[in-house]
PDB file of C-alpha atoms in Angstrom:
ATOM      1  CA  MET X   1       2.188 -20.055   4.753  1.00  0.00           C
ATOM      2  CA  ARG X   2       5.654 -20.860   5.130  1.00  0.00           C
ATOM      3  CA  ASN X   3       7.927 -20.515   2.675  1.00  0.00           C
ATOM      4  CA  PRO X   4       8.564 -16.153   3.031  1.00  0.00           C
ATOM      5  CA  ILE X   5       9.959 -16.087  -0.198  1.00  0.00           C
ATOM      6  CA  ILE X   6       5.883 -17.162  -1.577  1.00  0.00           C
ATOM      7  CA  VAL X   7       4.606 -14.598   1.234  1.00  0.00           C
ATOM      8  CA  ALA X   8       6.879 -12.261  -0.013  1.00  0.00           C
ATOM      9  CA  ILE X   9       5.578 -12.839  -3.904  1.00  0.00           C
ATOM     10  CA  PHE X  10       2.249 -12.455  -2.613  1.00  0.00           C
ATOM     11  CA  ALA X  11       2.973  -8.950  -0.849  1.00  0.00           C
ATOM     12  CA  ILE X  12       4.908  -7.247  -3.539  1.00  0.00           C
ATOM     13  CA  CYS X  13       1.717  -8.316  -6.193  1.00  0.00           C
ATOM     14  CA  SER X  14      -0.359  -7.229  -4.011  1.00  0.00           C
ATOM     15  CA  VAL X  15       1.481  -3.710  -3.120  1.00  0.00           C
ATOM     16  CA  MET X  16       1.690  -3.762  -7.512  1.00  0.00           C
ATOM     17  CA  ALA X  17      -1.907  -4.820  -8.433  1.00  0.00           C
ATOM     18  CA  LEU X  18      -3.007  -1.196  -5.385  1.00  0.00           C
ATOM     19  CA  ILE X  19      -0.563   1.117  -7.241  1.00  0.00           C
ATOM     20  CA  LEU X  20      -2.013  -0.265 -11.098  1.00  0.00           C
ATOM     21  CA  LEU X  21      -5.116   0.097  -9.458  1.00  0.00           C
ATOM     22  CA  ALA X  22      -3.890   4.189  -8.278  1.00  0.00           C
ATOM     23  CA  ILE X  23      -3.173   4.910 -11.850  1.00  0.00           C
ATOM     24  CA  ILE X  24      -6.667   3.448 -13.051  1.00  0.00           C
ATOM     25  CA  VAL X  25      -8.378   5.555 -11.069  1.00  0.00           C
ATOM     26  CA  ALA X  26      -6.335   9.405 -11.424  1.00  0.00           C
ATOM     27  CA  ASP X  27      -7.546  11.792 -13.640  1.00  0.00           C
ATOM     28  CA  PRO X  28      -6.728  12.003 -17.292  1.00  0.00           C
ATOM     29  CA  ILE X  29      -4.249  13.970 -18.662  1.00  0.00           C
ATOM     30  CA  ALA X  30      -5.130  16.408 -21.798  1.00  0.00           C
ATOM     31  CA  ASN X  31      -3.674  14.542 -24.595  1.00  0.00           C
ATOM     32  CA  SER X  32      -1.824  11.710 -23.240  1.00  0.00           C
ATOM     33  CA  GLY X  33      -2.549   9.346 -25.990  1.00  0.00           C
ATOM     34  CA  GLY X  34      -0.979  12.412 -28.613  1.00  0.00           C
ATOM     35  CA  MET X  35      -2.168  14.696 -30.932  1.00  0.00           C
ATOM     36  CA  PRO X  36      -2.297  14.036 -34.966  1.00  0.00           C
ATOM     37  CA  HIS X  37       1.150  15.248 -36.072  1.00  0.00           C
ATOM     38  CA  PRO X  38       0.836  19.011 -37.700  1.00  0.00           C
ATOM     39  CA  THR X  39       2.476  19.285 -41.124  1.00  0.00           C
ATOM     40  CA  ILE X  40       2.771  14.704 -41.093  1.00  0.00           C
ATOM     41  CA  ALA X  41      -0.907  13.408 -41.276  1.00  0.00           C
ATOM     42  CA  GLY X  42      -0.803   9.933 -39.636  1.00  0.00           C
ATOM     43  CA  LEU X  43       2.171  10.373 -37.550  1.00  0.00           C
ATOM     44  CA  MET X  44       1.150  11.053 -33.450  1.00  0.00           C
ATOM     45  CA  VAL X  45       2.998  14.113 -32.198  1.00  0.00           C
ATOM     46  CA  GLY X  46       3.246  12.987 -27.899  1.00  0.00           C
ATOM     47  CA  GLY X  47       1.120  15.348 -25.567  1.00  0.00           C
ATOM     48  CA  ASP X  48       3.262  16.990 -22.458  1.00  0.00           C
ATOM     49  CA  GLY X  49       5.949  14.249 -21.170  1.00  0.00           C
ATOM     50  CA  ALA X  50       5.872  16.352 -17.834  1.00  0.00           C
ATOM     51  CA  ALA X  51       1.788  16.466 -17.064  1.00  0.00           C
ATOM     52  CA  ARG X  52       1.481  12.907 -18.126  1.00  0.00           C
ATOM     53  CA  LEU X  53       4.405  11.838 -14.827  1.00  0.00           C
ATOM     54  CA  GLU X  54       3.211  14.502 -12.969  1.00  0.00           C
ATOM     55  CA  GLU X  55       0.627  12.291 -11.449  1.00  0.00           C
ATOM     56  CA  ILE X  56       1.573   9.180 -12.090  1.00  0.00           C
ATOM     57  CA  GLY X  57       5.527   9.448 -12.699  1.00  0.00           C
ATOM     58  CA  GLY X  58       5.877   8.273  -8.569  1.00  0.00           C
ATOM     59  CA  LEU X  59       3.253   5.690  -9.193  1.00  0.00           C
ATOM     60  CA  ALA X  60       5.338   4.380 -12.018  1.00  0.00           C
ATOM     61  CA  PHE X  61       8.435   4.585 -10.709  1.00  0.00           C
ATOM     62  CA  ALA X  62       7.931   2.696  -6.977  1.00  0.00           C
ATOM     63  CA  PHE X  63       5.221   0.241 -10.215  1.00  0.00           C
ATOM     64  CA  GLN X  64       8.781  -0.967 -11.740  1.00  0.00           C
ATOM     65  CA  CYS X  65      11.534  -1.259  -8.132  1.00  0.00           C
ATOM     66  CA  LEU X  66       8.247  -3.979  -7.454  1.00  0.00           C
ATOM     67  CA  LEU X  67       8.396  -5.439 -10.539  1.00  0.00           C
ATOM     68  CA  LEU X  68      12.165  -5.920 -11.020  1.00  0.00           C
ATOM     69  CA  LEU X  69      12.413  -6.855  -7.052  1.00  0.00           C
ATOM     70  CA  LEU X  70       9.339  -9.552  -8.237  1.00  0.00           C
ATOM     71  CA  ILE X  71      11.428 -10.855 -11.624  1.00  0.00           C
ATOM     72  CA  VAL X  72      14.774 -11.365  -8.297  1.00  0.00           C
ATOM     73  CA  ALA X  73      12.118 -13.436  -5.443  1.00  0.00           C
ATOM     74  CA  LEU X  74      10.662 -15.577  -8.538  1.00  0.00           C
ATOM     75  CA  CYS X  75      14.389 -16.847  -9.166  1.00  0.00           C
ATOM     76  CA  ALA X  76      14.726 -17.096  -5.445  1.00  0.00           C
ATOM     77  CA  LEU X  77      11.341 -19.687  -5.445  1.00  0.00           C
ATOM     78  CA  GLY X  78      12.866 -21.466  -8.149  1.00  0.00           C
ATOM     79  CA  VAL X  79      15.906 -22.394  -6.192  1.00  0.00           C
ATOM     80  CA  SER X  80      15.391 -25.698  -4.639  1.00  0.00           C
ATOM     81  CA  PRO X  81      15.809 -24.749  -0.765  1.00  0.00           C
ATOM     82  CA  ARG X  82      18.194 -26.586   0.550  1.00  0.00           C
ATOM     83  CA  HIS X  83      20.022 -24.018  -2.385  1.00  0.00           C
ATOM     84  CA  ARG X  84      19.364 -21.343  -1.709  1.00  0.00           C
ATOM     85  CA  THR X  85      22.762 -19.710   0.672  1.00  0.00           C
ATOM     86  CA  PRO X  86      23.358 -15.964   1.851  1.00  0.00           C
ATOM     87  CA  GLN X  87      25.723 -15.864  -0.736  1.00  0.00           C
ATOM     88  CA  LEU X  88      22.688 -16.626  -3.384  1.00  0.00           C
ATOM     89  CA  TYR X  89      20.435 -14.211  -2.168  1.00  0.00           C
ATOM     90  CA  ALA X  90      24.171 -11.630  -2.006  1.00  0.00           C
ATOM     91  CA  LEU X  91      24.680 -12.315  -5.125  1.00  0.00           C
ATOM     92  CA  LEU X  92      19.684 -11.614  -5.746  1.00  0.00           C
ATOM     93  CA  LEU X  93      20.664  -8.864  -3.950  1.00  0.00           C
ATOM     94  CA  LEU X  94      23.638  -7.050  -5.501  1.00  0.00           C
ATOM     95  CA  THR X  95      21.112  -7.736  -8.909  1.00  0.00           C
ATOM     96  CA  TYR X  96      17.816  -6.814  -7.842  1.00  0.00           C
ATOM     97  CA  LEU X  97      20.368  -3.023  -7.147  1.00  0.00           C
ATOM     98  CA  PHE X  98      21.730  -2.996 -10.155  1.00  0.00           C
ATOM     99  CA  THR X  99      18.712  -3.330 -12.723  1.00  0.00           C
ATOM    100  CA  LEU X 100      17.312  -0.654  -9.967  1.00  0.00           C
ATOM    101  CA  LEU X 101      20.329   1.337 -10.933  1.00  0.00           C
ATOM    102  CA  ILE X 102      19.805   1.321 -14.758  1.00  0.00           C
ATOM    103  CA  TRP X 103      15.917   2.354 -14.052  1.00  0.00           C
ATOM    104  CA  TRP X 104      17.315   5.060 -11.487  1.00  0.00           C
ATOM    105  CA  GLN X 105      19.220   6.480 -14.479  1.00  0.00           C
ATOM    106  CA  MET X 106      16.711   5.308 -16.531  1.00  0.00           C
ATOM    107  CA  TYR X 107      13.331   6.710 -15.403  1.00  0.00           C
ATOM    108  CA  PHE X 108      15.510  10.321 -13.451  1.00  0.00           C
ATOM    109  CA  GLY X 109      17.350  11.161 -16.642  1.00  0.00           C
ATOM    110  CA  HIS X 110      13.979  11.411 -17.840  1.00  0.00           C
ATOM    111  CA  LEU X 111      12.369  13.718 -15.407  1.00  0.00           C
ATOM    112  CA  ASP X 112      16.229  15.322 -15.952  1.00  0.00           C
ATOM    113  CA  TYR X 113      15.566  16.290 -19.729  1.00  0.00           C
ATOM    114  CA  LEU X 114      11.150  17.220 -19.219  1.00  0.00           C
ATOM    115  CA  GLU X 115      13.220  19.913 -16.700  1.00  0.00           C
ATOM    116  CA  THR X 116      16.384  21.066 -19.244  1.00  0.00           C
ATOM    117  CA  ARG X 117      15.405  20.263 -22.228  1.00  0.00           C
ATOM    118  CA  THR X 118      19.651  19.217 -22.827  1.00  0.00           C
ATOM    119  CA  THR X 119      20.621  15.916 -22.442  1.00  0.00           C
ATOM    120  CA  GLY X 120      23.743  14.079 -23.219  1.00  0.00           C
ATOM    121  CA  TYR X 121      23.910  10.706 -25.708  1.00  0.00           C
ATOM    122  CA  PHE X 122      25.118   7.416 -25.583  1.00  0.00           C
ATOM    123  CA  LEU X 123      25.608   5.548 -28.817  1.00  0.00           C
ATOM    124  CA  GLY X 124      23.170   7.347 -30.703  1.00  0.00           C
ATOM    125  CA  PHE X 125      20.798   7.760 -27.896  1.00  0.00           C
ATOM    126  CA  PRO X 126      19.606  10.849 -25.622  1.00  0.00           C
ATOM    127  CA  LEU X 127      21.084   9.070 -22.073  1.00  0.00           C
ATOM    128  CA  ALA X 128      17.909   8.357 -20.668  1.00  0.00           C
ATOM    129  CA  THR X 129      17.234   5.996 -24.265  1.00  0.00           C
ATOM    130  CA  ALA X 130      20.625   4.861 -24.401  1.00  0.00           C
ATOM    131  CA  TRP X 131      19.983   3.797 -20.303  1.00  0.00           C
ATOM    132  CA  GLN X 132      16.559   2.010 -21.323  1.00  0.00           C
ATOM    133  CA  MET X 133      17.762   0.543 -25.044  1.00  0.00           C
ATOM    134  CA  TYR X 134      21.374  -1.211 -23.875  1.00  0.00           C
ATOM    135  CA  GLY X 135      20.896  -0.964 -19.547  1.00  0.00           C
ATOM    136  CA  THR X 136      17.020  -3.097 -19.546  1.00  0.00           C
ATOM    137  CA  TRP X 137      19.238  -5.883 -21.702  1.00  0.00           C
ATOM    138  CA  PHE X 138      22.718  -5.916 -19.384  1.00  0.00           C
ATOM    139  CA  GLY X 139      20.933  -5.757 -16.336  1.00  0.00           C
ATOM    140  CA  ALA X 140      19.601  -9.752 -17.341  1.00  0.00           C
ATOM    141  CA  ILE X 141      23.838 -10.967 -17.861  1.00  0.00           C
ATOM    142  CA  PRO X 142      24.085 -10.598 -13.571  1.00  0.00           C
ATOM    143  CA  LEU X 143      20.784 -13.385 -13.545  1.00  0.00           C
ATOM    144  CA  ILE X 144      21.765 -15.507 -16.039  1.00  0.00           C
ATOM    145  CA  LEU X 145      25.261 -15.760 -14.901  1.00  0.00           C
ATOM    146  CA  ILE X 146      23.957 -16.436 -11.700  1.00  0.00           C
ATOM    147  CA  TYR X 147      22.163 -19.655 -13.883  1.00  0.00           C
ATOM    148  CA  THR X 148      25.064 -20.579 -15.285  1.00  0.00           C
ATOM    149  CA  LEU X 149      27.631 -19.952 -13.571  1.00  0.00           C
ATOM    150  CA  GLY X 150      25.842 -21.298 -10.771  1.00  0.00           C
ATOM    151  CA  PHE X 151      24.126 -23.829 -12.327  1.00  0.00           C
ATOM    152  CA  LYS X 152      26.026 -26.549  -9.774  1.00  0.00           C
ATOM    153  CA  LYS X 153      25.710 -24.871  -6.911  1.00  0.00           C
ATOM    154  CA  PHE X 154      23.045 -23.445  -6.728  1.00  0.00           C
ATOM    155  CA  ILE X 155      20.594 -25.332  -8.909  1.00  0.00           C
ATOM    156  CA  HIS X 156      21.451 -29.328 -10.032  1.00  0.00           C
ATOM    157  CA  SER X 157      24.381 -29.482  -7.175  1.00  0.00           C
ATOM    158  CA  ASP X 158      26.927 -32.923  -7.921  1.00  0.00           C
ATOM    159  CA  GLU X 159      24.436 -34.264  -5.144  1.00  0.00           C
ATOM    160  CA  ASP X 160      20.942 -34.025  -6.294  1.00  0.00           C
ATOM    161  CA  GLU X 161      22.779 -35.870 -10.023  1.00  0.00           C
ATOM    162  CA  ALA X 162      23.595 -38.535  -7.894  1.00  0.00           C
ATOM    163  CA  SER X 163      20.480 -38.261  -6.012  1.00  0.00           C
ATOM    164  CA  TYR X 164      18.489 -38.281 -10.128  1.00  0.00           C
ATOM    165  CA  GLN X 165      20.848 -41.590 -11.051  1.00  0.00           C
ATOM    166  CA  GLN X 166      20.057 -43.913  -8.041  1.00  0.00           C
ATOM    167  CA  LEU X 167      16.550 -42.583  -8.814  1.00  0.00           C
ATOM    168  CA  LEU X 168      16.756 -44.017 -12.558  1.00  0.00           C
ATOM    169  CA  LYS X 169      18.350 -47.545 -11.375  1.00  0.00           C
ATOM    170  CA  ASP X 170      16.306 -47.856  -8.363  1.00  0.00           C
ATOM    171  CA  ASN X 171      13.520 -47.386 -10.870  1.00  0.00           C
ATOM    172  CA  GLY X 172      14.628 -49.619 -13.310  1.00  0.00           C
ATOM    173  CA  MET X 173      15.138 -46.802 -16.206  1.00  0.00           C
ATOM    174  CA  GLU X 174      18.721 -46.301 -16.281  1.00  0.00           C
TER     175      GLU X 174
END
């Protein structure tokens, strides 16, 4: 394997698989799937959130960090090698750090709530939930901007278009 991005993707996926295996073999937590609500039939209520995260919380956090890195690595793989510039890698790194910040706020905001039982609110949601609701979608915007604003630089340059048009012309398809 000569492509370092493919090697990185393989490594990321391998570690993610090991994390999933560790989560699968972790000791089960009582009522982790919820339990019947005491007064409303058909409604389930969650068990102790801190207990559910005690053994696998760190693994779940690491898994999501790797998933975000995998998304960025797959985006880099989708760019032609001749367009993989240091500027592109810098933009992808900044994108990863931005999505990592959102995930950090989501996860540790929830842990803070579990510890203190208090939270702030943003646009009608508890903070950790607001980070999930708004931040997850907002975190995708940098990749969209890199693709749209950097299309001619990173995806399909004027030289690529000229080569494509010449290929069509050479094969009588113009």
